[in-house]
Structures are given as C-alpha cells and as structure tokens.
Amino acid sequence: MRIPLSWLREYAAVPADATAEDVMAELVKVGLEEEAVHRPTDELTGPIVVGQVLSIVKEPQSNGKTINWCEVRVVPEGAQQTLTGDGIDPSGVQGIVCGAHNFVEGDKVVVTLPGSVLPGDFRISPRKTYGHVSAGMIASVRELGIGDDHDGILVLSTLGLDPEVGADAMELLGLYDQAAEINVTPDRGYCFSIRGAAREYAHATGTAFTDPAAAVVVPPAAPGGYPVRLEDASPVYGTPGCDRFVARTVRGVDPTRPTPPWMSARLRLAGIRSISLVVDISNYVMLELGQPLHFYDLDALSGDIVVRRATAGETLRTLDDRERTLDAEDLLITDASGPIGIAGVMGGASTEVSASTANVLIESAHFDAVSIGRSRRRHRLPSEASKRFERGVDWNVADIAAQRAVEILLELAGGTVDDAATDVGQAPEPRVIDLAADFPARLIGREFTDEQIRGTLTDLGATVEETEGGYRVTAPSWRSDLETREDLTEEIIRLVGYDTIPSSLPVAPPGRGLTRVQQQRRRLMNALAAAGLTEVLSYPFVSEASNAVFGTPHEGAAPASVKLANPLSAELGFLRRSILPGLVELAKRNHSRGFRDLALFEAGSVFLPDGALGSESIPPLGIRPDDDVLDGLHAGIPDQPLVVAALFTGHETEPSAGVAPRAWDWADAVDAVQLMAQVTGVDVVVRKGSHQAFHPGRTAEFSLRSGEVLGYAGELHPKLISAQDLPARTVALEITADLLFEAAADVIVARSLSTYPPATQDVALVVESSAVAGDVLETLREGAGELLEDVSLFDVYTGQGIPDGRKSLAFALRFRAPDRTLTADEASAARDAAVALAAERFGAVQR
C-alpha cells in the first residue's frame, strides 16, 4: 500500500517536515513492513513553470516534418524574470521549438526551463535545432512522469486549470508530494486504505486520529432504490458470498470533466493510473476508506441486479477485454442480460462507464473473503478490489463509501442524486471475545496494567466491558482477524511495544548434546563435503515416471507412491521415492548454464508408502488425541527413511598446465559409499548389482553383513543419460543412511595398531567368468582366518594363457599377528587355507 503523505496528514497528525522514511519508521513500530519511497522530486527537478504561448510559427522541414517555433511567456506580463542561468531569457519570454500540434496561441502549458531535469536524467539546456536555439521544452504528461500520454503536450485547460503565468507547475500538479509504501500482511487488510494507515500511525505515535468515515453523514434512504436481490444457492463453507449490497444512483453527470490534478496526483502516488473522472472517484474512495466500489453505466443495465453463483457454460467479457469461462463457484453480479461482473474481482465490459456515461449506479457491497479469493486465483485476475475483499473489508462502511462517492461525484462531475437508495443484506453478529485479566501476562511474560489493556483495545476501536476476572471485548467491524484472546493479546503487546518484552538467554538443557544419530549424520555430511562434493537441496516433488525408474531396482515393478492432492504442477504430482531425480534436474540446470564438472550430494527423506495412507477422520481441535488415535495417525504416514545420494559429471579437476583432468568414473561413486561406511564405522559388502536406473555392467550393490541392501552406485544407464541429456558416463550413488546409522556402534572404537611387521602375499585365482570378484574376495577373507588383516583385488585378466570362459583374479593379502612377527610358513598356511576354500566354492585354480 502506497500512502501519499498529503493525504495521510488529513487524518493523522503527521509533522509538516516529516518524510516518507519518517512515516515508515513509525509504522514499523506497530508491525508494518517498509517497502519503498516514492518521491517525484527524486527524478524531477525545476525550474518547471506555467507558461503561456504567445506565438506559433509553423516551419516545414526537408524531412517532411513540421515544427513549431514558439514564443512562450514564463513570467506574469509586466514582471521581471527573477531566474538566472544559461538559456534563461531575462525578458521572461522563451523561444522554444516544439513538435506537437495540439495547442494554440494563448494556451497555458507546462514549460521546463533550462536547468531542470526530467525523469530518466533528461537534462534541459539551450540547444540549437532546426535553425533555432530552443531554450526549454513544452512538456507532455509522459515527459513529466505523470502519465503515459505522449501524443501531445499538456494543455492545462484540459485539466480545468487556469493558473497564473510563472506559477510553480510542480506544486500545481502535486509533484512535491511523496508516498511511503508499506507491505500489508494478510491479517491487516484494513491497512489497504488511508483510513487504516492513519489509524496505525496514530497508534505508533500516540497522536490524534480523525476517522474519515466518521465525517460522512449518510442521509436516511428512501425506499425504491435500484432493485437488488441476493440469491446465493451454494455458499462456500455455508457463508453467503454477499451479505450487504448498497446501491446509489447519480444522474446527469458530466463525463467530460477532467480529474483535478490533486486527485490524479494522489492516485498516481498510490500506484493507480488516472483513467477518467468517474472511474478515478471510485478508486479514490476505495483508497481512502478501504471499501472497493464499482460504477455501472445505469443506462446499460437491464432489469434487477441479482447476486448469485455462476451456472455451467456461462461466460463474461471482463473490463480487460477477455472472455472468461465461469466456474460454478464464482459469485456473479447479474442483470436480465446475464453476468455483468465477477463479484469483488472485476466488472464486465457491457456495463462499464464510458465517455458518454451520464447516469451512474454506484455499487458498494460486502463480499465473503474466501469466495473472492478463490475466484481471483481461479481466473488469475488480481485487482485492487479483490486484494482488499480477500483480506476482509469493514461491513459497516459500505453505505458510508457510497455516500462519499456521491458527494465527490456531485462536486466534481455535477448531476443529481436520487433520494431512493438500495441497502440489502443482514448485518453479521459482532464478534465478542472474553479475555481473562491475567492472560496477556501469562502469554507474553510481562505484566500489563488495566489501563494498558483497556486503553490499547479501546484505541483499536473495540468496545471493552469489565467482567469478573477479566474483560468482554467486542471487536471492531474492520478487524475481522480478531477472533481469539490470543489475537487480542497480540494487539496489546503490538501497541504497547514489542521492545518491552523482557529477554533472557535460555539455559542449556542437561544432556550430552547431539544424539547418536545426529552425530553420525553430521560426521557423514562433513566427510562428503571434505571429499570435494557440494551439498545441494532439491524439491521432493517428482513425476510418476521418475519414481518408476529410480524408486525401485526392478523394471516394471510399479512401486507405490504418495500422490499430492494439490501439486505445484501436474508433471510433479508425487513425493519422491529417490533423491536422484532431483539431482539429475539440478545437474541439467547447471549444465545449461555452463557448469559441467559437478560432484553433488544431498541428504533427505524419501517417501515409501506401504498400505493405506492417512486416517478415516481428523481428530477434533482443542483435545489431545489418545494413544490409539495417535497410533492410527502414525500408521497412515508413509515410511520416510533418510537417504544420501550423489551424482558426478565431467572431471574431478579443472585442466591446468601439464595436468590432464581426470573424468569421474564408477570407482568414485563406489569410493564415496565406502567413505560413508568408514566414517560411521560400518563394515559393508560390495558386490555386482543390478538396478534399472544404472548401467547393467557397471553397478555395485552395497549391503550390510546381515544381508540388508544399503543401495547402489555406478554409472547411470546409457538410455537414461541420453533421455535426460546428461554427459556420457555420468555416475551416481544412493544409500539408505538410516540403515548405516542403525548398524553403527554407539561408540566407534579404533583398532589397536600392531607394532609387528606385516607379511604380504599375492595370489592369482582362475575362476569362471561368471564368478563375482567380491564373492571370491569374501571367501578368501573367511578362509584366511584371524591372521588376515586386509585383502584387496588389484587385477582382473583374461586373454593368453587363460582358458575361454574363465578369468584370473589377482588379490593382495596382508597378514599380521598382534603379539609376534609372523613366519613365512604361518602366512603361507593362512593363504593356502583361503585358496582351498575358494577352490571348494568356486572351483578356483591358483595360477
């Protein structure tokens, strides 16, 4: 909401020298947020004066254009020019070249003299053009920054003005005013008005507030006004879409009269474009009182006005000249011809006020916030009216706003008002809230006096009655957000001052800090980051196809997924079963921006439903559910294990002199998983695996010794890489971290270091090509016994000397005893035992 200071001063005691920054500083104290300052003089500086055209000489040019060589008086006749500077003629008559042709001799215009600056840092100085020295410029509204019209210069008589020559045009056009822009939170809709902002300024400064609504006297309405019926057959949540409709008729207005500069200046500062006098008056009253109005061309209406819900197939051409298909939930304003407006959102084109409108019907209605908000979002049609209605408008101000509009219309556009008026609807019951005297102190943590409680609530506009042990508060009609004692307490401390709330440092609770799982998770994340991976965060929303590919290792398994009731988009309608789809999207986005060497990882929950989701009913509010109900609620929540995934593309390092960059490969993904296992102290088994999202021959499966599968690592499937437009040989991993944490010991104890030397022996075994190297390695570990400290595969060979269908696996075995130096015979015996077990299980033959 933009608040012109000249307007605010009419209803609040704002000092004459206060700036927009000063006003915002005060409003921040009562919980409003500052946004920006709008000050025309930041871009527009004088001297800019009223001039009168004395002569016009039309001079055709060789380019086919005709220019006007004008003499313009810029000081009163007989007076001396008091301004000085380059280009200022001391006679008070300036010679100016002008290309516009919408003015004649004798017209009064706005002249920007040499030394002035226009928006866009356009500096005016004398310059030679078309054979003349043009000392100044006759300005258009767009050049002054007060409108979009650039078809001709601004002739002041078109605004109904006849000022003295030489007068300050900036003051005449209201360009010295400034506006403070504040951000209005959804619960403070009354601040979308000068009335509300002035009230809040008075709260913040403790000064007087003059309610503009109180200054309007609504005469008793005679019966016989324009017929209006409220017929809402399908109220949303049982609340009628319209519970009050006020209509007033003004006849014989002059639609050609211009909007006075003071009004257009205020509207402009408030962020609303001046359109025509009649339309501008409706916007002016809306900004002043917070009540949106709609003006109809009375002669375009036919039959009674009926406020009802739309029916199937109805359409409406709105004021923005778009044909809109209506929904059955839309609340409409209709007459005998059909829909003439979407209530509280936008009017229809068929009854809009035009340049020929002489008779006006004023609508000032109160609409349900939920109904208006849904229509606004459904049609993607934000408007100043809907912005206010969906936040709540004062029910009691409808007739006052209509009367205010009538008075301004009569004053500025002429005409007569019908004595008969329409005011239909039922007043809502006032909201009454009981507030215990000690409740604010208990909730806030500081004491409040009776005067503070009663005084702040009364200042809000509430009616406060004393009861036994507390107060009975009737909320003001413009504060639809006040519903509970907590709301009242919030208002009390807001006006007393948030800075009065005592603060104290919390005492650290007893305990040992992070839990075991928290420590393990932090250790794991730090290790991956230290290894050079970058942690990212992706959306948990994916497509059904992504869950089908990444969410299960088996192709065609159709895993169960959690479907969103209200997704951000139809393509991302499910909760993820895997983190990899999000990492793939992040990688694609980075690649499109030129970042191709990536090592990304993310830790987050995945959602694995098993059985029915949700519960049959929702427990009532205000009562703690019993254990059975809580168990039922928890049973309806899908399993959400913590998963860690990573994705590698491009190269490990950037190219540099003498160093060729190494491309990431499947071994890096495997190493990252083994790093996670090491930092959590878990012994994992690595074997050849199979997953539909990974390359069929370059996939490793990780599991615990107990057999539970932890996850997979390796190259992504070539078809998937191609479909996702990823670089070839993109590698990834995904591990269920919760299983790692469960398998980890409470305390990781480091193994003692032996001071005795190791004994190393190599062994090469010829086995069937189908044998898995990891299984052979585990067999050697089992067969070698306790003396084996480590075993690793260092070579796989097929070719000359190896029979077809077989391969050679070379292993390095390291033996060590904790209490002595091993002899060669002891190491050899352990090796032979390992080879014997491999021969028994795999038919292995030592080379």
mmCIF file of N, CA and C in Angstrom, residues 39 105 204 228 267 274 290 422 469 481 494 543 607 613-614 616 778 802 806 809 814:
data_model
loop_
_atom_site.group_PDB
_atom_site.id
_atom_site.type_symbol
_atom_site.label_atom_id
_atom_site.label_comp_id
_atom_site.label_asym_id
_atom_site.label_seq_id
_atom_site.Cartn_x
_atom_site.Cartn_y
_atom_site.Cartn_z
ATOM 1 N N ARG A 39 8.936 9.340 -4.572
ATOM 2 C CA ARG A 39 9.084 10.772 -4.447
ATOM 3 C C ARG A 39 9.377 11.329 -5.847
ATOM 4 N N GLU A 105 -2.190 29.457 -29.802
ATOM 5 C CA GLU A 105 -1.746 30.671 -29.113
ATOM 6 C C GLU A 105 -2.722 31.007 -27.985
ATOM 7 N N ALA A 204 1.087 4.349 16.546
ATOM 8 C CA ALA A 204 2.545 4.328 16.691
ATOM 9 C C ALA A 204 3.077 5.573 17.374
ATOM 10 N N VAL A 228 -32.275 -4.914 -6.096
ATOM 11 C CA VAL A 228 -31.142 -5.837 -5.962
ATOM 12 C C VAL A 228 -31.590 -7.032 -5.140
ATOM 13 N N LEU A 267 -3.712 9.649 -6.657
ATOM 14 C CA LEU A 267 -3.878 8.310 -7.222
ATOM 15 C C LEU A 267 -2.555 7.809 -7.802
ATOM 16 N N SER A 274 -4.609 7.241 -13.480
ATOM 17 C CA SER A 274 -5.813 8.039 -13.690
ATOM 18 C C SER A 274 -6.430 7.670 -15.034
ATOM 19 N N GLY A 290 -11.027 2.102 2.128
ATOM 20 C CA GLY A 290 -10.791 0.669 2.082
ATOM 21 C C GLY A 290 -11.943 -0.128 1.531
ATOM 22 N N THR A 422 -30.618 1.801 -2.258
ATOM 23 C CA THR A 422 -30.734 0.368 -2.016
ATOM 24 C C THR A 422 -29.730 -0.034 -0.946
ATOM 25 N N GLY A 469 -13.081 -10.940 36.786
ATOM 26 C CA GLY A 469 -11.796 -11.564 36.461
ATOM 27 C C GLY A 469 -11.276 -11.239 35.079
ATOM 28 N N ASP A 481 -9.848 -10.079 11.682
ATOM 29 C CA ASP A 481 -8.815 -11.016 12.109
ATOM 30 C C ASP A 481 -8.827 -11.261 13.608
ATOM 31 N N ARG A 494 1.546 -5.406 20.674
ATOM 32 C CA ARG A 494 1.956 -4.670 19.475
ATOM 33 C C ARG A 494 1.904 -3.171 19.717
ATOM 34 N N SER A 543 7.870 -36.721 -10.868
ATOM 35 C CA SER A 543 6.831 -37.308 -11.713
ATOM 36 C C SER A 543 6.657 -38.776 -11.369
ATOM 37 N N PHE A 607 9.899 -41.126 0.414
ATOM 38 C CA PHE A 607 8.580 -41.484 0.926
ATOM 39 C C PHE A 607 8.160 -42.814 0.318
ATOM 40 N N LEU A 613 -2.837 -44.897 3.283
ATOM 41 C CA LEU A 613 -2.312 -43.631 3.754
ATOM 42 C C LEU A 613 -3.415 -42.821 4.414
ATOM 43 N N GLY A 614 -3.031 -42.005 5.384
ATOM 44 C CA GLY A 614 -3.996 -41.128 6.046
ATOM 45 C C GLY A 614 -4.840 -41.873 7.050
ATOM 46 N N GLU A 616 -9.125 -42.296 8.622
ATOM 47 C CA GLU A 616 -10.521 -42.155 8.231
ATOM 48 C C GLU A 616 -11.112 -40.824 8.655
ATOM 49 N N GLU A 778 35.436 -62.222 -0.449
ATOM 50 C CA GLU A 778 34.898 -62.526 0.867
ATOM 51 C C GLU A 778 35.225 -63.956 1.276
ATOM 52 N N ILE A 802 44.763 -68.030 -20.429
ATOM 53 C CA ILE A 802 43.555 -68.244 -19.630
ATOM 54 C C ILE A 802 42.522 -68.900 -20.515
ATOM 55 N N ARG A 806 36.845 -68.334 -18.679
ATOM 56 C CA ARG A 806 37.397 -68.182 -17.344
ATOM 57 C C ARG A 806 38.178 -66.866 -17.276
ATOM 58 N N LEU A 809 41.754 -63.600 -11.307
ATOM 59 C CA LEU A 809 41.575 -62.549 -10.308
ATOM 60 C C LEU A 809 42.808 -62.542 -9.417
ATOM 61 N N ARG A 814 47.264 -59.265 3.178
ATOM 62 C CA ARG A 814 48.203 -58.751 4.188
ATOM 63 C C ARG A 814 47.880 -59.419 5.517
#
